[in-house]
Short mmCIF file of C-alpha atoms in Angstrom, two decimals:
data_model
loop_
_atom_site.label_atom_id
_atom_site.label_comp_id
_atom_site.label_asym_id
_atom_site.label_seq_id
_atom_site.Cartn_x
_atom_site.Cartn_y
_atom_site.Cartn_z
CA MET Z 1 20.93 11.66 0.25
CA GLU Z 2 22.96 11.50 -2.91
CA GLN Z 3 25.47 9.11 -1.23
CA ASN Z 4 22.74 6.73 -0.27
CA VAL Z 5 21.34 6.59 -3.76
CA GLN Z 6 24.83 5.67 -5.03
CA GLU Z 7 25.41 3.04 -2.39
CA ASN Z 8 22.13 1.30 -3.29
CA SER Z 9 22.69 1.52 -7.02
CA GLN Z 10 24.42 -0.84 -9.34
CA GLU Z 11 26.97 0.98 -11.46
CA ILE Z 12 26.69 0.38 -15.18
CA SER Z 13 28.97 2.10 -17.73
CA PRO Z 14 28.66 2.91 -20.50
CA VAL Z 15 25.04 3.37 -21.57
CA MET Z 16 23.62 3.54 -24.96
CA GLN Z 17 23.90 7.02 -26.51
CA ILE Z 18 23.24 8.19 -29.97
CA LYS Z 19 25.94 10.39 -31.30
CA CYS Z 20 25.92 12.95 -34.15
CA PRO Z 21 27.86 11.72 -37.25
CA GLY Z 22 28.92 15.32 -37.80
CA CYS Z 23 30.13 16.71 -34.52
CA GLY Z 24 29.99 13.67 -32.11
CA GLY Z 25 27.39 15.43 -29.92
CA ALA Z 26 24.24 13.75 -28.56
CA MET Z 27 21.08 13.41 -30.67
CA VAL Z 28 17.53 13.52 -29.42
CA TYR Z 29 14.27 12.63 -31.04
CA SER Z 30 12.49 15.73 -32.28
CA PRO Z 31 8.57 15.57 -32.32
CA LYS Z 32 8.55 18.69 -34.54
CA THR Z 33 10.63 16.97 -37.34
CA LEU Z 34 9.97 13.42 -36.49
CA SER Z 35 13.63 12.73 -36.74
CA LEU Z 36 16.78 12.69 -34.61
CA GLN Z 37 18.35 16.07 -34.04
CA CYS Z 38 21.75 16.91 -32.62
CA ILE Z 39 21.46 19.14 -29.55
CA TYR Z 40 24.75 20.93 -30.51
CA CYS Z 41 24.93 21.43 -34.30
CA GLY Z 42 21.34 20.89 -35.24
CA ALA Z 43 21.99 18.08 -37.76
CA THR Z 44 19.11 15.70 -38.31
CA LYS Z 45 18.89 11.99 -39.08
CA GLU Z 46 15.65 10.58 -40.62
CA LEU Z 47 13.81 7.62 -38.89
CA PRO Z 48 11.57 5.19 -40.56
CA GLY Z 49 8.38 6.54 -39.06
CA VAL Z 50 6.06 4.39 -41.09
CA PRO Z 51 3.40 2.20 -39.52
CA SER Z 52 4.55 -1.29 -38.86
CA GLU Z 53 2.88 -4.60 -39.83
CA ILE Z 54 1.69 -5.67 -36.46
CA ARG Z 55 2.73 -9.02 -35.07
CA GLU Z 56 0.91 -10.22 -31.92
CA ASN Z 57 2.06 -12.51 -29.16
CA ASP Z 58 -0.01 -15.71 -28.48
CA TYR Z 59 -1.47 -15.20 -24.93
CA GLY Z 60 -2.18 -18.89 -24.37
CA LEU Z 61 1.29 -19.86 -25.40
CA TRP Z 62 3.11 -17.36 -23.24
CA SER Z 63 0.86 -17.73 -20.07
CA ARG Z 64 1.62 -21.41 -20.26
CA LYS Z 65 5.45 -20.67 -20.68
CA LYS Z 66 5.25 -18.35 -17.67
CA MET Z 67 4.70 -21.33 -15.50
CA ASP Z 68 7.83 -23.05 -16.62
CA ASP Z 69 10.86 -21.51 -14.90
CA ARG Z 70 13.19 -23.09 -17.38
CA VAL Z 71 11.70 -20.98 -20.16
CA TYR Z 72 10.66 -18.00 -18.33
CA GLY Z 73 13.22 -17.95 -15.58
CA ILE Z 74 14.27 -14.27 -16.02
CA MET Z 75 10.71 -13.02 -15.90
CA ASP Z 76 10.36 -9.70 -14.05
CA GLN Z 77 13.44 -9.92 -11.77
CA PRO Z 78 13.45 -7.36 -9.06
CA ALA Z 79 14.61 -4.22 -10.76
CA GLU Z 80 17.55 -2.34 -9.35
CA ASP Z 81 18.52 1.39 -9.47
CA VAL Z 82 21.58 1.95 -11.51
CA LEU Z 83 24.19 4.61 -11.67
CA VAL Z 84 25.49 5.37 -15.18
CA THR Z 85 28.14 7.54 -16.60
CA CYS Z 86 27.25 10.15 -19.14
CA GLU Z 87 29.86 9.94 -21.88
CA GLN Z 88 29.14 13.51 -22.90
CA CYS Z 89 29.89 15.28 -19.73
CA GLY Z 90 31.22 12.52 -17.41
CA ALA Z 91 28.55 13.00 -14.78
CA LYS Z 92 27.26 10.13 -12.63
CA VAL Z 93 23.54 9.88 -13.29
CA HIS Z 94 21.07 7.83 -11.22
CA ILE Z 95 18.39 5.90 -13.07
CA ASP Z 96 15.68 4.51 -10.88
CA ALA Z 97 14.25 0.97 -11.28
CA THR Z 98 11.15 2.13 -13.04
CA LYS Z 99 12.93 3.71 -16.02
CA SER Z 100 14.93 2.43 -19.01
CA SER Z 101 15.85 5.80 -20.45
CA VAL Z 102 16.37 9.37 -18.97
CA VAL Z 103 18.06 12.66 -19.81
CA CYS Z 104 21.23 13.77 -18.23
CA PRO Z 105 20.26 16.65 -15.87
CA TYR Z 106 23.59 18.29 -16.41
CA CYS Z 107 24.12 18.41 -20.17
CA GLY Z 108 20.85 17.13 -21.64
CA THR Z 109 22.26 14.01 -23.22
CA PRO Z 110 19.82 11.12 -23.67
CA LEU Z 111 20.89 7.99 -21.59
CA MET Z 112 19.41 4.71 -22.57
CA LEU Z 113 19.95 1.31 -20.84
CA GLU Z 114 20.84 -1.75 -22.94
CA LYS Z 115 18.08 -4.37 -23.08
CA SER Z 116 20.20 -6.69 -21.01
CA GLN Z 117 20.34 -4.14 -18.23
CA VAL Z 118 16.51 -3.81 -17.98
CA LYS Z 119 15.35 -6.67 -15.76
CA ARG Z 120 12.21 -7.43 -17.66
CA PHE Z 121 11.41 -10.40 -19.84
CA TRP Z 122 9.35 -8.39 -22.33
CA GLN Z 123 10.84 -5.67 -24.31
CA PRO Z 124 8.51 -3.21 -26.17
CA ASP Z 125 7.10 -4.45 -29.32
CA TYR Z 126 5.84 -1.18 -30.77
CA LEU Z 127 5.96 2.52 -30.03
CA LEU Z 128 3.90 5.51 -30.91
CA PRO Z 129 6.35 8.41 -31.47
CA PHE Z 130 5.86 11.86 -30.00
CA ALA Z 131 4.25 14.38 -32.39
CA ILE Z 132 3.65 17.15 -29.76
CA ASP Z 133 6.73 19.06 -28.63
CA ARG Z 134 7.39 20.84 -25.37
CA LYS Z 135 6.51 24.34 -26.79
CA GLN Z 136 3.17 23.13 -28.06
CA CYS Z 137 2.53 21.72 -24.57
CA GLY Z 138 2.77 25.17 -23.04
CA GLU Z 139 0.25 26.53 -25.55
CA LEU Z 140 -2.11 23.65 -25.09
CA PHE Z 141 -1.97 24.00 -21.20
CA GLN Z 142 -2.67 27.85 -21.35
CA ASN Z 143 -5.68 27.26 -23.57
CA TRP Z 144 -6.87 24.49 -21.22
CA LEU Z 145 -6.67 26.87 -18.26
CA ASN Z 146 -8.44 29.63 -20.09
CA GLY Z 147 -11.39 27.34 -20.77
CA LYS Z 148 -11.91 26.51 -17.14
CA TRP Z 149 -14.45 28.91 -15.81
CA PHE Z 150 -14.29 27.83 -12.18
CA LEU Z 151 -10.53 28.35 -12.11
CA PRO Z 152 -9.54 31.36 -10.11
CA SER Z 153 -8.96 34.13 -12.58
CA LYS Z 154 -5.45 35.01 -11.37
CA TYR Z 155 -4.05 31.71 -12.65
CA LYS Z 156 -5.43 31.99 -16.21
CA ASN Z 157 -2.95 34.43 -17.69
CA GLY Z 158 0.14 33.30 -15.88
CA ASN Z 159 3.41 32.39 -17.61
CA VAL Z 160 3.47 28.58 -18.36
CA LEU Z 161 6.88 27.10 -17.68
CA GLU Z 162 7.48 24.83 -20.60
CA GLU Z 163 10.53 23.32 -19.11
CA LYS Z 164 8.40 21.73 -16.38
CA PHE Z 165 6.94 19.34 -18.91
CA ARG Z 166 8.43 15.89 -18.80
CA GLY Z 167 8.10 13.68 -21.85
CA VAL Z 168 7.54 10.03 -20.89
CA TYR Z 169 6.94 6.84 -22.89
CA TYR Z 170 4.33 5.00 -20.84
CA PRO Z 171 4.04 1.27 -21.22
CA TYR Z 172 0.66 -0.44 -22.13
CA TRP Z 173 -0.40 -3.94 -22.71
CA ALA Z 174 -2.53 -4.02 -25.95
CA TYR Z 175 -4.86 -7.06 -26.10
CA GLY Z 176 -7.03 -8.71 -28.76
CA ALA Z 177 -9.58 -11.48 -28.76
CA HIS Z 178 -12.45 -13.12 -30.63
CA THR Z 179 -15.44 -13.82 -28.44
CA ARG Z 180 -18.69 -15.81 -28.86
CA THR Z 181 -21.21 -15.19 -26.24
CA THR Z 182 -24.66 -17.03 -25.69
CA TYR Z 183 -27.22 -15.40 -23.52
CA GLU Z 184 -30.61 -15.69 -22.03
CA GLY Z 185 -32.71 -12.56 -21.11
CA GLU Z 186 -35.98 -10.71 -21.49
CA ARG Z 187 -37.24 -8.19 -24.04
CA GLY Z 188 -39.46 -5.44 -22.52
CA LYS Z 189 -42.09 -3.64 -24.65
CA ASP Z 190 -43.73 -0.61 -23.11
CA ARG Z 191 -47.43 0.31 -23.51
CA LYS Z 192 -49.54 3.03 -22.08
CA VAL Z 193 -52.62 2.18 -19.92
CA THR Z 194 -55.16 4.60 -18.51
CA LYS Z 195 -56.20 4.17 -14.88
CA LYS Z 196 -58.30 6.11 -12.49
CA GLY Z 197 -56.22 8.20 -10.09
CA SER Z 198 -56.80 8.67 -6.33
CA ASP Z 199 -58.70 11.86 -7.16
CA GLY Z 200 -60.96 10.02 -9.54
CA LYS Z 201 -59.35 11.51 -12.62
CA PRO Z 202 -57.76 9.30 -15.45
CA VAL Z 203 -54.01 9.08 -15.38
CA GLN Z 204 -51.73 7.25 -17.83
CA GLU Z 205 -49.10 4.77 -16.70
CA THR Z 206 -46.39 2.84 -18.48
CA VAL Z 207 -46.61 -0.92 -18.26
CA THR Z 208 -43.87 -3.20 -19.60
CA ASP Z 209 -44.67 -6.59 -21.00
CA TRP Z 210 -41.69 -9.04 -20.82
CA THR Z 211 -40.81 -11.84 -23.35
CA SER Z 212 -38.15 -14.41 -22.78
CA VAL Z 213 -35.28 -14.34 -25.42
CA SER Z 214 -32.03 -15.96 -26.06
CA GLY Z 215 -29.26 -15.56 -28.64
CA THR Z 216 -25.56 -15.29 -29.56
CA VAL Z 217 -23.30 -12.28 -30.16
CA VAL Z 218 -19.86 -12.48 -31.78
CA ASN Z 219 -17.17 -9.74 -31.09
CA ASP Z 220 -13.66 -9.17 -32.37
CA PHE Z 221 -11.46 -7.06 -30.19
CA SER Z 222 -8.09 -5.47 -30.98
CA ASN Z 223 -5.82 -3.02 -29.25
CA ILE Z 224 -7.69 -2.95 -25.78
CA LEU Z 225 -5.09 -0.87 -23.95
CA VAL Z 226 -4.24 -1.48 -20.28
CA PRO Z 227 -1.63 0.51 -18.46
CA ALA Z 228 1.37 -1.75 -17.64
CA THR Z 229 2.48 0.38 -14.69
CA ASN Z 230 0.63 2.29 -11.87
CA SER Z 231 2.92 5.23 -11.53
CA LEU Z 232 0.33 7.85 -12.75
CA PRO Z 233 -3.11 8.46 -10.97
CA ALA Z 234 -5.58 5.94 -12.33
CA GLU Z 235 -8.34 8.48 -12.73
CA ILE Z 236 -6.27 10.69 -14.94
CA ILE Z 237 -4.55 7.97 -17.05
CA ALA Z 238 -8.09 6.44 -17.57
CA GLU Z 239 -9.15 9.61 -19.60
CA HIS Z 240 -6.57 8.90 -22.15
CA LYS Z 241 -8.22 6.32 -24.42
CA LYS Z 242 -7.95 7.91 -27.86
CA TRP Z 243 -4.74 6.62 -29.34
CA PRO Z 244 -4.05 6.40 -33.10
CA VAL Z 245 -2.72 2.88 -32.85
CA GLY Z 246 -2.71 2.59 -36.62
CA SER Z 247 0.42 4.74 -36.53
CA LEU Z 248 2.40 2.45 -34.28
CA VAL Z 249 6.04 1.90 -35.44
CA GLU Z 250 8.29 -0.94 -34.50
CA TYR Z 251 10.25 -0.21 -31.36
CA THR Z 252 13.69 1.17 -31.74
CA PRO Z 253 15.68 3.07 -28.98
CA GLU Z 254 16.24 6.13 -31.30
CA TYR Z 255 12.65 7.27 -30.63
CA THR Z 256 13.16 7.41 -26.85
CA ALA Z 257 16.24 9.51 -27.08
CA GLY Z 258 15.64 12.59 -24.98
CA PHE Z 259 12.70 11.21 -23.12
CA SER Z 260 12.06 9.00 -20.07
CA THR Z 261 10.88 5.51 -20.68
CA GLU Z 262 9.04 3.59 -17.97
CA VAL Z 263 9.26 -0.16 -17.66
CA TYR Z 264 6.22 -2.32 -16.92
CA THR Z 265 5.35 -3.35 -13.35
CA VAL Z 266 1.98 -4.94 -14.22
CA ASP Z 267 2.41 -8.47 -15.65
CA PHE Z 268 0.65 -9.25 -18.94
CA THR Z 269 -1.62 -11.92 -17.23
CA GLU Z 270 -2.63 -9.30 -14.66
CA GLY Z 271 -3.41 -6.83 -17.46
CA MET Z 272 -5.66 -9.44 -19.27
CA ASN Z 273 -8.11 -9.45 -16.42
CA THR Z 274 -8.68 -5.64 -16.84
CA ALA Z 275 -8.90 -6.02 -20.56
CA LYS Z 276 -11.57 -8.72 -20.22
CA ASP Z 277 -13.62 -6.48 -17.97
CA GLU Z 278 -13.56 -3.80 -20.68
CA MET Z 279 -14.45 -6.38 -23.33
CA GLU Z 280 -17.38 -7.58 -21.30
CA GLU Z 281 -18.84 -4.08 -21.04
CA GLU Z 282 -19.01 -3.98 -24.81
CA ILE Z 283 -20.38 -7.51 -25.12
CA GLU Z 284 -23.17 -6.48 -22.68
CA SER Z 285 -24.04 -3.54 -24.75
CA ASP Z 286 -24.16 -5.65 -27.91
CA ILE Z 287 -26.42 -8.24 -26.11
CA ARG Z 288 -28.86 -5.43 -25.22
CA ARG Z 289 -28.94 -4.23 -28.80
CA ASP Z 290 -29.50 -7.84 -29.88
CA ILE Z 291 -32.38 -8.19 -27.49
CA GLY Z 292 -34.03 -5.04 -28.67
CA GLY Z 293 -37.32 -3.68 -27.41
CA ASP Z 294 -37.76 -0.74 -25.00
CA ARG Z 295 -36.08 -2.39 -22.10
CA GLN Z 296 -33.77 -5.42 -21.66
CA ARG Z 297 -32.86 -7.88 -18.93
CA ILE Z 298 -29.77 -10.07 -19.15
CA ASN Z 299 -30.35 -13.15 -16.90
CA HIS Z 300 -27.36 -15.05 -17.95
CA LYS Z 301 -24.43 -14.95 -20.43
CA ASP Z 302 -21.50 -17.24 -21.15
CA VAL Z 303 -18.46 -15.70 -22.84
CA ASN Z 304 -16.07 -17.97 -24.73
CA TYR Z 305 -12.70 -16.35 -25.53
CA SER Z 306 -10.39 -17.46 -28.39
CA ASP Z 307 -7.41 -16.13 -30.37
CA LEU Z 308 -6.23 -14.18 -27.33
CA VAL Z 309 -3.15 -12.09 -28.27
CA PHE Z 310 -1.16 -9.26 -26.67
CA LYS Z 311 1.84 -6.95 -27.27
CA LEU Z 312 3.76 -4.38 -25.20
CA VAL Z 313 3.53 -0.83 -26.58
CA LEU Z 314 5.00 2.52 -25.41
CA LEU Z 315 2.68 5.55 -25.73
CA PRO Z 316 3.88 9.17 -25.48
CA LEU Z 317 2.65 11.38 -22.51
CA TRP Z 318 3.70 14.87 -21.42
CA ILE Z 319 3.45 15.03 -17.62
CA SER Z 320 3.55 18.12 -15.41
CA SER Z 321 2.09 19.54 -12.25
CA PHE Z 322 1.63 22.87 -10.42
CA THR Z 323 1.20 23.64 -6.75
CA ILE Z 324 -1.18 26.17 -5.24
CA ASN Z 325 -1.68 26.62 -1.48
CA ASP Z 326 0.37 23.58 -0.79
CA LYS Z 327 -1.79 21.26 -2.92
CA THR Z 328 -0.33 19.76 -6.17
CA TYR Z 329 -2.36 19.40 -9.26
CA GLN Z 330 -1.11 16.91 -11.89
CA PHE Z 331 -2.08 16.88 -15.51
CA ILE Z 332 -1.21 14.82 -18.61
CA ILE Z 333 -1.04 15.65 -22.24
CA ASN Z 334 -1.39 13.01 -24.97
CA GLY Z 335 1.96 13.39 -26.83
CA ARG Z 336 0.33 12.38 -30.16
CA THR Z 337 -3.02 14.19 -30.20
CA GLY Z 338 -2.57 16.98 -27.71
CA GLU Z 339 -5.60 15.87 -25.61
CA LEU Z 340 -5.20 17.16 -22.03
CA HIS Z 341 -6.62 15.94 -18.85
CA GLY Z 342 -5.92 16.81 -15.21
CA ASP Z 343 -7.05 18.51 -11.97
CA TYR Z 344 -7.22 22.15 -11.07
CA PRO Z 345 -8.25 24.43 -8.21
CA LEU Z 346 -11.81 25.67 -7.97
CA ASP Z 347 -12.79 29.28 -7.17
CA LYS Z 348 -15.23 29.01 -4.20
CA LYS Z 349 -16.71 32.58 -4.95
CA LYS Z 350 -17.62 31.59 -8.44
CA ILE Z 351 -19.20 28.31 -7.34
CA ALA Z 352 -21.21 30.30 -4.79
CA LEU Z 353 -22.34 32.80 -7.52
CA VAL Z 354 -23.64 29.94 -9.74
CA VAL Z 355 -25.49 28.28 -6.76
CA VAL Z 356 -27.18 31.56 -5.93
CA ALA Z 357 -27.99 32.19 -9.54
CA VAL Z 358 -29.54 28.70 -9.92
CA ILE Z 359 -31.66 29.29 -6.78
CA VAL Z 360 -32.91 32.57 -7.99
CA VAL Z 361 -33.94 31.03 -11.50
CA ILE Z 362 -35.82 28.26 -9.67
CA ALA Z 363 -37.63 30.65 -7.42
CA LEU Z 364 -38.65 32.82 -10.32
CA LEU Z 365 -39.94 29.82 -12.28
CA TYR Z 366 -41.88 28.60 -9.32
CA SER Z 367 -43.46 32.00 -8.81
CA LEU Z 368 -44.55 32.14 -12.49
CA LEU Z 369 -45.95 28.70 -12.47
CA THR Z 370 -47.93 29.14 -9.30
#
């Protein structure tokens, strides 16, 4: 298998490596100190770490340029696996086509491809550095397990293997827009009326009176985040929506030293469709608030988009998984906030006990009421 990987890989040497000015060893980014740290002598090097003044890319301009092969000719060339040489230990390391940085599995040295070696038109604009380290991941995961009542008890107090956590910078498109939406709809006002029931007794019913309405709502959107790759399960990645984007820093490779970095596989024009779907959900909520009343009907709306902008950002994720009874459960930790989402096995006995308890409670209430 190793031979096949090498035969299908383009060899590139050397790769970009950050060396310690003191001992010449490799330096990695440390979430604990928010600086570079030598893996041999422990020396540190400060990084800027200050939020950047955000510059956006004009969506209309670049979507038009994308149609011009003379300007956009290198857009998203088919990526190739590469074989690189680690300058620290001399090992040949395979970097697959979806990554732009990895860690040498033999000596732990960060290996980062040069921009010219990553077959993507867009390079990251900004990055949110890791603030949660691997040790904290173990603690967060154990606390998460302990809080899952339906998890089989035997898995709650197991030893969490911190080394199984893999730090990844995951690419996202971040979109912004100004929208002006005109709508036509109906406002419903509820009122109570008393009618005679089938048994002759009076009963109250709710009747809604509808009034035609129309209006305009205006929205400003910023940093609507859409994953720029599909390598993680959509249902898990969708849970991670709370990102402190105000702390974005300008992209520099030093922050990725010691972590994997995925390259985008979803084009920025594809991502815009997803972003617009999310924007229109908020627009519809605003229309309903604008209509008012007890109930609302939206019969027609016309959304006008302007000032469309975008940027490519890298966001930090810790990824791991565990296997129980031949089934793999994957989970993800937000590398900035520590928020954790994932799947876990359910204890069928505990579920059965809850179902029985609910049935007993319902039966007791029924007997008391009757």
